[in-house]
PDB file of C-alpha atoms in Angstrom:
ATOM      1  CA  MET A   1     -85.307  13.431 -65.876  1.00  0.00           C
ATOM      2  CA  ALA A   2     -86.050   9.182 -67.958  1.00  0.00           C
ATOM      3  CA  LEU A   3     -83.224   7.683 -69.149  1.00  0.00           C
ATOM      4  CA  ASP A   4     -83.314   5.371 -71.881  1.00  0.00           C
ATOM      5  CA  GLY A   5     -81.768   1.487 -71.581  1.00  0.00           C
ATOM      6  CA  CYS A   6     -78.512   1.983 -72.030  1.00  0.00           C
ATOM      7  CA  GLY A   7     -78.692   5.246 -68.720  1.00  0.00           C
ATOM      8  CA  LEU A   8     -80.773   2.791 -66.674  1.00  0.00           C
ATOM      9  CA  PHE A   9     -77.659  -0.497 -67.627  1.00  0.00           C
ATOM     10  CA  CYS A  10     -75.332   1.622 -66.783  1.00  0.00           C
ATOM     11  CA  LYS A  11     -77.163   3.159 -63.516  1.00  0.00           C
ATOM     12  CA  TYR A  12     -77.471   0.500 -62.278  1.00  0.00           C
ATOM     13  CA  THR A  13     -73.990  -0.582 -62.815  1.00  0.00           C
ATOM     14  CA  LEU A  14     -72.287   2.521 -61.110  1.00  0.00           C
ATOM     15  CA  PHE A  15     -74.640   0.694 -58.362  1.00  0.00           C
ATOM     16  CA  ILE A  16     -73.668  -2.055 -57.741  1.00  0.00           C
ATOM     17  CA  LEU A  17     -69.378  -0.982 -58.516  1.00  0.00           C
ATOM     18  CA  ASN A  18     -70.407   2.118 -55.393  1.00  0.00           C
ATOM     19  CA  LEU A  19     -71.008  -1.206 -53.047  1.00  0.00           C
ATOM     20  CA  PHE A  20     -68.571  -2.961 -54.326  1.00  0.00           C
ATOM     21  CA  PHE A  21     -65.676   0.057 -53.473  1.00  0.00           C
ATOM     22  CA  ALA A  22     -67.882   1.093 -50.280  1.00  0.00           C
ATOM     23  CA  GLY A  23     -67.440  -2.064 -48.972  1.00  0.00           C
ATOM     24  CA  VAL A  24     -63.455  -1.886 -49.925  1.00  0.00           C
ATOM     25  CA  GLY A  25     -63.413   1.404 -48.853  1.00  0.00           C
ATOM     26  CA  PHE A  26     -64.598   0.512 -45.381  1.00  0.00           C
ATOM     27  CA  ALA A  27     -63.119  -2.638 -44.542  1.00  0.00           C
ATOM     28  CA  PHE A  28     -59.715  -0.141 -45.842  1.00  0.00           C
ATOM     29  CA  LEU A  29     -59.994   2.628 -43.674  1.00  0.00           C
ATOM     30  CA  GLY A  30     -61.845  -0.117 -40.767  1.00  0.00           C
ATOM     31  CA  ILE A  31     -57.978  -1.924 -40.688  1.00  0.00           C
ATOM     32  CA  GLY A  32     -56.093   1.072 -40.928  1.00  0.00           C
ATOM     33  CA  LEU A  33     -57.293   2.637 -37.726  1.00  0.00           C
ATOM     34  CA  TRP A  34     -57.820  -0.289 -36.077  1.00  0.00           C
ATOM     35  CA  LEU A  35     -54.179  -0.367 -36.571  1.00  0.00           C
ATOM     36  CA  ARG A  36     -53.258   3.039 -36.175  1.00  0.00           C
ATOM     37  CA  PHE A  37     -55.137   2.689 -32.497  1.00  0.00           C
ATOM     38  CA  SER A  38     -55.158   0.519 -30.999  1.00  0.00           C
ATOM     39  CA  ASP A  39     -53.046   0.330 -27.839  1.00  0.00           C
ATOM     40  CA  GLY A  40     -50.878  -2.103 -29.856  1.00  0.00           C
ATOM     41  CA  THR A  41     -49.644  -0.697 -31.764  1.00  0.00           C
ATOM     42  CA  ARG A  42     -50.412   3.096 -31.188  1.00  0.00           C
ATOM     43  CA  GLY A  43     -46.876   3.130 -29.655  1.00  0.00           C
ATOM     44  CA  ILE A  44     -45.045   2.768 -32.717  1.00  0.00           C
ATOM     45  CA  PHE A  45     -46.228   6.132 -34.703  1.00  0.00           C
ATOM     46  CA  GLU A  46     -45.571   7.765 -31.524  1.00  0.00           C
ATOM     47  CA  ILE A  47     -41.355   6.573 -31.228  1.00  0.00           C
ATOM     48  CA  GLU A  48     -40.122   9.712 -34.471  1.00  0.00           C
ATOM     49  CA  ALA A  49     -37.574   6.773 -35.361  1.00  0.00           C
ATOM     50  CA  LEU A  50     -39.942   4.612 -36.642  1.00  0.00           C
ATOM     51  CA  ASP A  51     -42.119   7.050 -38.492  1.00  0.00           C
ATOM     52  CA  SER A  52     -40.953   5.406 -42.332  1.00  0.00           C
ATOM     53  CA  SER A  53     -41.253   2.183 -41.456  1.00  0.00           C
ATOM     54  CA  ASP A  54     -42.942  -0.027 -43.712  1.00  0.00           C
ATOM     55  CA  PHE A  55     -45.380  -1.217 -41.167  1.00  0.00           C
ATOM     56  CA  VAL A  56     -46.436   2.396 -40.620  1.00  0.00           C
ATOM     57  CA  THR A  57     -46.304   3.290 -43.630  1.00  0.00           C
ATOM     58  CA  ALA A  58     -49.191   0.616 -45.326  1.00  0.00           C
ATOM     59  CA  VAL A  59     -51.621   1.977 -42.058  1.00  0.00           C
ATOM     60  CA  THR A  60     -51.048   5.013 -43.228  1.00  0.00           C
ATOM     61  CA  ILE A  61     -51.893   3.714 -46.955  1.00  0.00           C
ATOM     62  CA  LEU A  62     -55.212   1.635 -45.695  1.00  0.00           C
ATOM     63  CA  ILE A  63     -56.046   4.767 -44.090  1.00  0.00           C
ATOM     64  CA  ALA A  64     -55.688   7.019 -46.600  1.00  0.00           C
ATOM     65  CA  LEU A  65     -56.839   4.963 -50.011  1.00  0.00           C
ATOM     66  CA  GLY A  66     -59.610   3.780 -47.816  1.00  0.00           C
ATOM     67  CA  ALA A  67     -61.258   7.283 -47.035  1.00  0.00           C
ATOM     68  CA  VAL A  68     -60.806   8.415 -50.393  1.00  0.00           C
ATOM     69  CA  MET A  69     -62.658   5.627 -51.421  1.00  0.00           C
ATOM     70  CA  LEU A  70     -65.733   6.210 -49.311  1.00  0.00           C
ATOM     71  CA  VAL A  71     -65.408   9.995 -50.611  1.00  0.00           C
ATOM     72  CA  VAL A  72     -66.050   7.963 -54.089  1.00  0.00           C
ATOM     73  CA  VAL A  73     -68.407   6.632 -53.644  1.00  0.00           C
ATOM     74  CA  VAL A  74     -70.154   8.846 -51.775  1.00  0.00           C
ATOM     75  CA  PHE A  75     -70.189  10.814 -55.021  1.00  0.00           C
ATOM     76  CA  GLY A  76     -70.952   8.474 -57.165  1.00  0.00           C
ATOM     77  CA  ASP A  77     -74.343   7.165 -55.499  1.00  0.00           C
ATOM     78  CA  TYR A  78     -75.643  10.810 -54.986  1.00  0.00           C
ATOM     79  CA  GLY A  79     -75.192  11.425 -58.978  1.00  0.00           C
ATOM     80  CA  ALA A  80     -76.251   8.624 -59.695  1.00  0.00           C
ATOM     81  CA  CYS A  81     -78.933   8.053 -57.921  1.00  0.00           C
ATOM     82  CA  ASN A  82     -80.159  11.626 -58.317  1.00  0.00           C
ATOM     83  CA  GLU A  83     -78.606  12.834 -61.938  1.00  0.00           C
ATOM     84  CA  LYS A  84     -76.868  15.899 -60.887  1.00  0.00           C
ATOM     85  CA  ARG A  85     -73.713  16.508 -63.395  1.00  0.00           C
ATOM     86  CA  CYS A  86     -71.600  18.209 -61.422  1.00  0.00           C
ATOM     87  CA  ALA A  87     -71.712  15.209 -58.983  1.00  0.00           C
ATOM     88  CA  LEU A  88     -70.590  12.441 -61.727  1.00  0.00           C
ATOM     89  CA  GLN A  89     -68.331  15.166 -63.302  1.00  0.00           C
ATOM     90  CA  VAL A  90     -66.334  14.827 -59.792  1.00  0.00           C
ATOM     91  CA  PHE A  91     -67.484  10.780 -59.602  1.00  0.00           C
ATOM     92  CA  CYS A  92     -65.873  10.877 -63.345  1.00  0.00           C
ATOM     93  CA  ILE A  93     -62.096  12.884 -62.048  1.00  0.00           C
ATOM     94  CA  LEU A  94     -61.855  10.700 -58.931  1.00  0.00           C
ATOM     95  CA  VAL A  95     -61.903   6.924 -60.736  1.00  0.00           C
ATOM     96  CA  ALA A  96     -60.773   8.445 -63.576  1.00  0.00           C
ATOM     97  CA  ILE A  97     -57.023   9.200 -61.248  1.00  0.00           C
ATOM     98  CA  LEU A  98     -57.657   5.704 -59.505  1.00  0.00           C
ATOM     99  CA  ALA A  99     -57.646   4.289 -62.439  1.00  0.00           C
ATOM    100  CA  VAL A 100     -54.607   5.512 -63.588  1.00  0.00           C
ATOM    101  CA  ALA A 101     -52.563   5.124 -60.375  1.00  0.00           C
ATOM    102  CA  ASP A 102     -54.270   1.548 -60.608  1.00  0.00           C
ATOM    103  CA  VAL A 103     -52.478   1.105 -63.006  1.00  0.00           C
ATOM    104  CA  ALA A 104     -49.484   2.328 -63.071  1.00  0.00           C
ATOM    105  CA  VAL A 105     -49.170   0.787 -59.561  1.00  0.00           C
ATOM    106  CA  GLY A 106     -49.494  -2.345 -60.410  1.00  0.00           C
ATOM    107  CA  VAL A 107     -46.476  -2.243 -63.822  1.00  0.00           C
ATOM    108  CA  VAL A 108     -44.046  -0.936 -61.612  1.00  0.00           C
ATOM    109  CA  GLY A 109     -44.900  -3.193 -58.426  1.00  0.00           C
ATOM    110  CA  SER A 110     -44.613  -5.703 -61.223  1.00  0.00           C
ATOM    111  CA  ASN A 111     -41.108  -4.976 -62.476  1.00  0.00           C
ATOM    112  CA  ASN A 112     -40.189  -4.190 -58.721  1.00  0.00           C
ATOM    113  CA  GLU A 113     -41.056  -7.622 -56.864  1.00  0.00           C
ATOM    114  CA  ASP A 114     -38.181  -8.165 -55.455  1.00  0.00           C
ATOM    115  CA  SER A 115     -38.341  -5.151 -53.199  1.00  0.00           C
ATOM    116  CA  ILE A 116     -41.773  -4.285 -52.862  1.00  0.00           C
ATOM    117  CA  GLY A 117     -41.719  -8.386 -51.233  1.00  0.00           C
ATOM    118  CA  ALA A 118     -38.886  -7.221 -49.387  1.00  0.00           C
ATOM    119  CA  HIS A 119     -41.166  -4.931 -47.882  1.00  0.00           C
ATOM    120  CA  ILE A 120     -43.593  -6.669 -47.085  1.00  0.00           C
ATOM    121  CA  VAL A 121     -41.738  -9.627 -45.266  1.00  0.00           C
ATOM    122  CA  GLU A 122     -40.399  -6.073 -42.973  1.00  0.00           C
ATOM    123  CA  PHE A 123     -43.975  -5.411 -42.547  1.00  0.00           C
ATOM    124  CA  TYR A 124     -45.149  -9.368 -41.596  1.00  0.00           C
ATOM    125  CA  ALA A 125     -42.064  -9.255 -39.318  1.00  0.00           C
ATOM    126  CA  SER A 126     -43.412  -5.707 -37.733  1.00  0.00           C
ATOM    127  CA  MET A 127     -47.833  -7.808 -37.109  1.00  0.00           C
ATOM    128  CA  TYR A 128     -45.086 -10.308 -35.955  1.00  0.00           C
ATOM    129  CA  ALA A 129     -43.051  -8.408 -32.969  1.00  0.00           C
ATOM    130  CA  LEU A 130     -46.378  -6.964 -32.333  1.00  0.00           C
ATOM    131  CA  TYR A 131     -48.493  -9.571 -31.555  1.00  0.00           C
ATOM    132  CA  VAL A 132     -46.015 -11.153 -29.454  1.00  0.00           C
ATOM    133  CA  LYS A 133     -45.427  -8.336 -27.502  1.00  0.00           C
ATOM    134  CA  GLY A 134     -49.264  -7.714 -26.334  1.00  0.00           C
ATOM    135  CA  GLY A 135     -51.044 -10.493 -28.141  1.00  0.00           C
ATOM    136  CA  ASP A 136     -53.363  -8.161 -29.568  1.00  0.00           C
ATOM    137  CA  PRO A 137     -56.044  -9.908 -31.578  1.00  0.00           C
ATOM    138  CA  VAL A 138     -56.888  -8.349 -34.088  1.00  0.00           C
ATOM    139  CA  ILE A 139     -53.284  -9.298 -34.970  1.00  0.00           C
ATOM    140  CA  GLY A 140     -53.509 -12.238 -33.928  1.00  0.00           C
ATOM    141  CA  VAL A 141     -56.461 -12.223 -36.841  1.00  0.00           C
ATOM    142  CA  THR A 142     -54.300 -11.026 -39.497  1.00  0.00           C
ATOM    143  CA  LEU A 143     -51.451 -13.248 -38.184  1.00  0.00           C
ATOM    144  CA  ARG A 144     -53.542 -16.516 -38.703  1.00  0.00           C
ATOM    145  CA  PHE A 145     -54.938 -14.820 -42.246  1.00  0.00           C
ATOM    146  CA  ILE A 146     -51.290 -14.939 -43.395  1.00  0.00           C
ATOM    147  CA  HIS A 147     -50.595 -18.759 -42.540  1.00  0.00           C
ATOM    148  CA  ASN A 148     -52.955 -19.558 -43.538  1.00  0.00           C
ATOM    149  CA  LEU A 149     -53.121 -18.855 -46.876  1.00  0.00           C
ATOM    150  CA  LEU A 150     -49.022 -18.512 -47.553  1.00  0.00           C
ATOM    151  CA  HIS A 151     -49.885 -22.647 -45.464  1.00  0.00           C
ATOM    152  CA  CYS A 152     -46.497 -21.215 -42.847  1.00  0.00           C
ATOM    153  CA  CYS A 153     -45.777 -20.614 -39.519  1.00  0.00           C
ATOM    154  CA  GLY A 154     -43.359 -17.743 -37.890  1.00  0.00           C
ATOM    155  CA  VAL A 155     -40.906 -16.600 -38.587  1.00  0.00           C
ATOM    156  CA  THR A 156     -38.517 -19.386 -37.930  1.00  0.00           C
ATOM    157  CA  GLY A 157     -40.765 -23.042 -38.859  1.00  0.00           C
ATOM    158  CA  PHE A 158     -40.284 -24.044 -35.913  1.00  0.00           C
ATOM    159  CA  LYS A 159     -43.900 -25.047 -34.535  1.00  0.00           C
ATOM    160  CA  PRO A 160     -42.327 -25.981 -30.713  1.00  0.00           C
ATOM    161  CA  PHE A 161     -40.226 -23.539 -30.318  1.00  0.00           C
ATOM    162  CA  GLU A 162     -42.310 -20.611 -32.687  1.00  0.00           C
ATOM    163  CA  LEU A 163     -43.424 -17.645 -30.454  1.00  0.00           C
ATOM    164  CA  VAL A 164     -47.104 -17.517 -32.228  1.00  0.00           C
ATOM    165  CA  SER A 165     -47.462 -20.929 -33.171  1.00  0.00           C
ATOM    166  CA  ASP A 166     -51.386 -20.802 -32.299  1.00  0.00           C
ATOM    167  CA  THR A 167     -51.770 -19.108 -34.928  1.00  0.00           C
ATOM    168  CA  CYS A 168     -49.584 -21.323 -37.125  1.00  0.00           C
ATOM    169  CA  PRO A 169     -52.466 -23.548 -39.399  1.00  0.00           C
ATOM    170  CA  PRO A 170     -52.566 -27.774 -38.994  1.00  0.00           C
ATOM    171  CA  ALA A 171     -49.811 -29.714 -39.827  1.00  0.00           C
ATOM    172  CA  GLU A 172     -51.344 -31.632 -42.659  1.00  0.00           C
ATOM    173  CA  SER A 173     -48.007 -34.262 -42.568  1.00  0.00           C
ATOM    174  CA  SER A 174     -45.768 -35.429 -39.555  1.00  0.00           C
ATOM    175  CA  PHE A 175     -42.942 -34.021 -40.457  1.00  0.00           C
ATOM    176  CA  GLU A 176     -44.569 -30.644 -40.113  1.00  0.00           C
ATOM    177  CA  LYS A 177     -45.765 -30.747 -36.544  1.00  0.00           C
ATOM    178  CA  PHE A 178     -41.925 -29.947 -36.020  1.00  0.00           C
ATOM    179  CA  LYS A 179     -40.946 -28.265 -38.787  1.00  0.00           C
ATOM    180  CA  MET A 180     -43.244 -25.785 -41.717  1.00  0.00           C
ATOM    181  CA  PRO A 181     -42.246 -23.424 -44.271  1.00  0.00           C
ATOM    182  CA  GLY A 182     -41.480 -19.946 -42.478  1.00  0.00           C
ATOM    183  CA  CYS A 183     -43.239 -17.137 -43.984  1.00  0.00           C
ATOM    184  CA  PRO A 184     -40.459 -14.443 -44.505  1.00  0.00           C
ATOM    185  CA  ALA A 185     -39.112 -16.729 -47.132  1.00  0.00           C
ATOM    186  CA  ILE A 186     -42.903 -18.219 -48.374  1.00  0.00           C
ATOM    187  CA  ILE A 187     -43.504 -14.280 -49.133  1.00  0.00           C
ATOM    188  CA  LEU A 188     -40.415 -13.961 -50.965  1.00  0.00           C
ATOM    189  CA  ARG A 189     -40.888 -16.522 -53.217  1.00  0.00           C
ATOM    190  CA  VAL A 190     -44.969 -15.791 -53.815  1.00  0.00           C
ATOM    191  CA  PHE A 191     -43.920 -12.997 -55.473  1.00  0.00           C
ATOM    192  CA  ASP A 192     -41.453 -13.720 -57.392  1.00  0.00           C
ATOM    193  CA  SER A 193     -43.958 -16.287 -58.923  1.00  0.00           C
ATOM    194  CA  LYS A 194     -46.697 -15.023 -58.331  1.00  0.00           C
ATOM    195  CA  ALA A 195     -45.913 -11.612 -60.370  1.00  0.00           C
ATOM    196  CA  GLU A 196     -47.718 -11.775 -63.351  1.00  0.00           C
ATOM    197  CA  LEU A 197     -50.475 -12.477 -61.094  1.00  0.00           C
ATOM    198  CA  MET A 198     -50.631  -9.517 -58.701  1.00  0.00           C
ATOM    199  CA  LEU A 199     -50.676  -7.586 -62.140  1.00  0.00           C
ATOM    200  CA  GLY A 200     -53.379  -9.172 -63.132  1.00  0.00           C
ATOM    201  CA  ILE A 201     -55.459  -8.332 -59.523  1.00  0.00           C
ATOM    202  CA  PHE A 202     -53.864  -4.536 -60.508  1.00  0.00           C
ATOM    203  CA  ILE A 203     -55.644  -4.161 -64.458  1.00  0.00           C
ATOM    204  CA  GLY A 204     -58.716  -5.982 -62.975  1.00  0.00           C
ATOM    205  CA  THR A 205     -59.626  -3.427 -60.887  1.00  0.00           C
ATOM    206  CA  GLY A 206     -57.633  -0.576 -63.625  1.00  0.00           C
ATOM    207  CA  ALA A 207     -61.226  -2.596 -65.100  1.00  0.00           C
ATOM    208  CA  LEU A 208     -63.674  -2.084 -62.504  1.00  0.00           C
ATOM    209  CA  LEU A 209     -63.029   1.046 -62.001  1.00  0.00           C
ATOM    210  CA  VAL A 210     -62.761   1.699 -66.511  1.00  0.00           C
ATOM    211  CA  THR A 211     -66.247   0.741 -66.251  1.00  0.00           C
ATOM    212  CA  ALA A 212     -67.665   2.413 -64.063  1.00  0.00           C
ATOM    213  CA  LEU A 213     -66.667   5.676 -65.776  1.00  0.00           C
ATOM    214  CA  VAL A 214     -68.188   4.434 -69.019  1.00  0.00           C
ATOM    215  CA  CYS A 215     -71.143   4.173 -67.746  1.00  0.00           C
ATOM    216  CA  THR A 216     -70.579   7.642 -65.936  1.00  0.00           C
ATOM    217  CA  VAL A 217     -69.898   9.868 -68.964  1.00  0.00           C
ATOM    218  CA  ILE A 218     -72.719   8.070 -70.967  1.00  0.00           C
ATOM    219  CA  LEU A 219     -74.846   9.340 -67.726  1.00  0.00           C
ATOM    220  CA  LEU A 220     -73.769  12.412 -68.431  1.00  0.00           C
ATOM    221  CA  LYS A 221     -74.634  12.546 -71.665  1.00  0.00           C
ATOM    222  CA  GLN A 222     -78.478  11.288 -71.050  1.00  0.00           C
ATOM    223  CA  THR A 223     -78.626  13.765 -68.447  1.00  0.00           C
ATOM    224  CA  LYS A 224     -77.547  16.549 -70.624  1.00  0.00           C
ATOM    225  CA  ARG A 225     -79.250  16.715 -73.806  1.00  0.00           C
ATOM    226  CA  ASP A 226     -82.846  15.911 -70.349  1.00  0.00           C
ATOM    227  CA  GLN A 227     -81.680  19.182 -69.692  1.00  0.00           C
ATOM    228  CA  GLN A 228     -81.867  20.490 -72.814  1.00  0.00           C
ATOM    229  CA  ALA A 229     -84.490  18.596 -73.758  1.00  0.00           C
ATOM    230  CA  VAL A 230     -86.553  20.298 -71.076  1.00  0.00           C
ATOM    231  CA  THR A 231     -85.605  23.831 -71.940  1.00  0.00           C
ATOM    232  CA  ALA A 232     -85.813  23.695 -75.570  1.00  0.00           C
ATOM    233  CA  TYR A 233     -89.374  22.750 -74.436  1.00  0.00           C
ATOM    234  CA  TYR A 234     -89.858  25.884 -72.369  1.00  0.00           C
ATOM    235  CA  THR A 235     -87.877  28.242 -74.386  1.00  0.00           C
ATOM    236  CA  THR A 236     -90.749  27.456 -77.247  1.00  0.00           C
ATOM    237  CA  VAL A 237     -93.404  27.172 -74.518  1.00  0.00           C
ATOM    238  CA  TYR A 238     -93.213  30.214 -73.045  1.00  0.00           C
TER     239      TYR A 238
END
């Protein structure tokens, strides 16, 4: 079945969007599985008292979200490349659910930035404690990324006494060689001042999902039209 220009554009747009979603899904799933089964963090999941901690919750969300995104990508690519209506319909439903959930989480998060910031601080503190205890290299890379992104250093910020000073960014002044901002305070400040930016990220992601949804609907209409044309042709001939 041949697609017209709009249909082909939507088909290739879906392919590109699915590549992006697949990359994000693999990243989330890989990081989540590493944190779940790494020797340095596995013990947290075996302690019943910590089952509800922010670290366990965040890792579980990473694994679940990564797996869901990969399932969505499989349906999307299979349906778009082979023009299979059943796969496209499943993909359409899943994308619609993800789009609504994304916007809802963004709105709720922007209205509760204080509590979310506190949860992120607790997650950071868990990563900090795990690195101090076991020196896991993946956790070290994660801390280094956070420290460079926020330009902070550990819990206290006192570099000569900081237990994770090897993950801290280079000092930008003589004073910072001794004292840099502590990460918990910086995290809370970012969530207080960048709430609109966080909402914008969620809305932008929702826009990508809506674009995929619109393209899927267009492909569904075109494949249905083509199938009806083929059926009408064979009915007329035979």
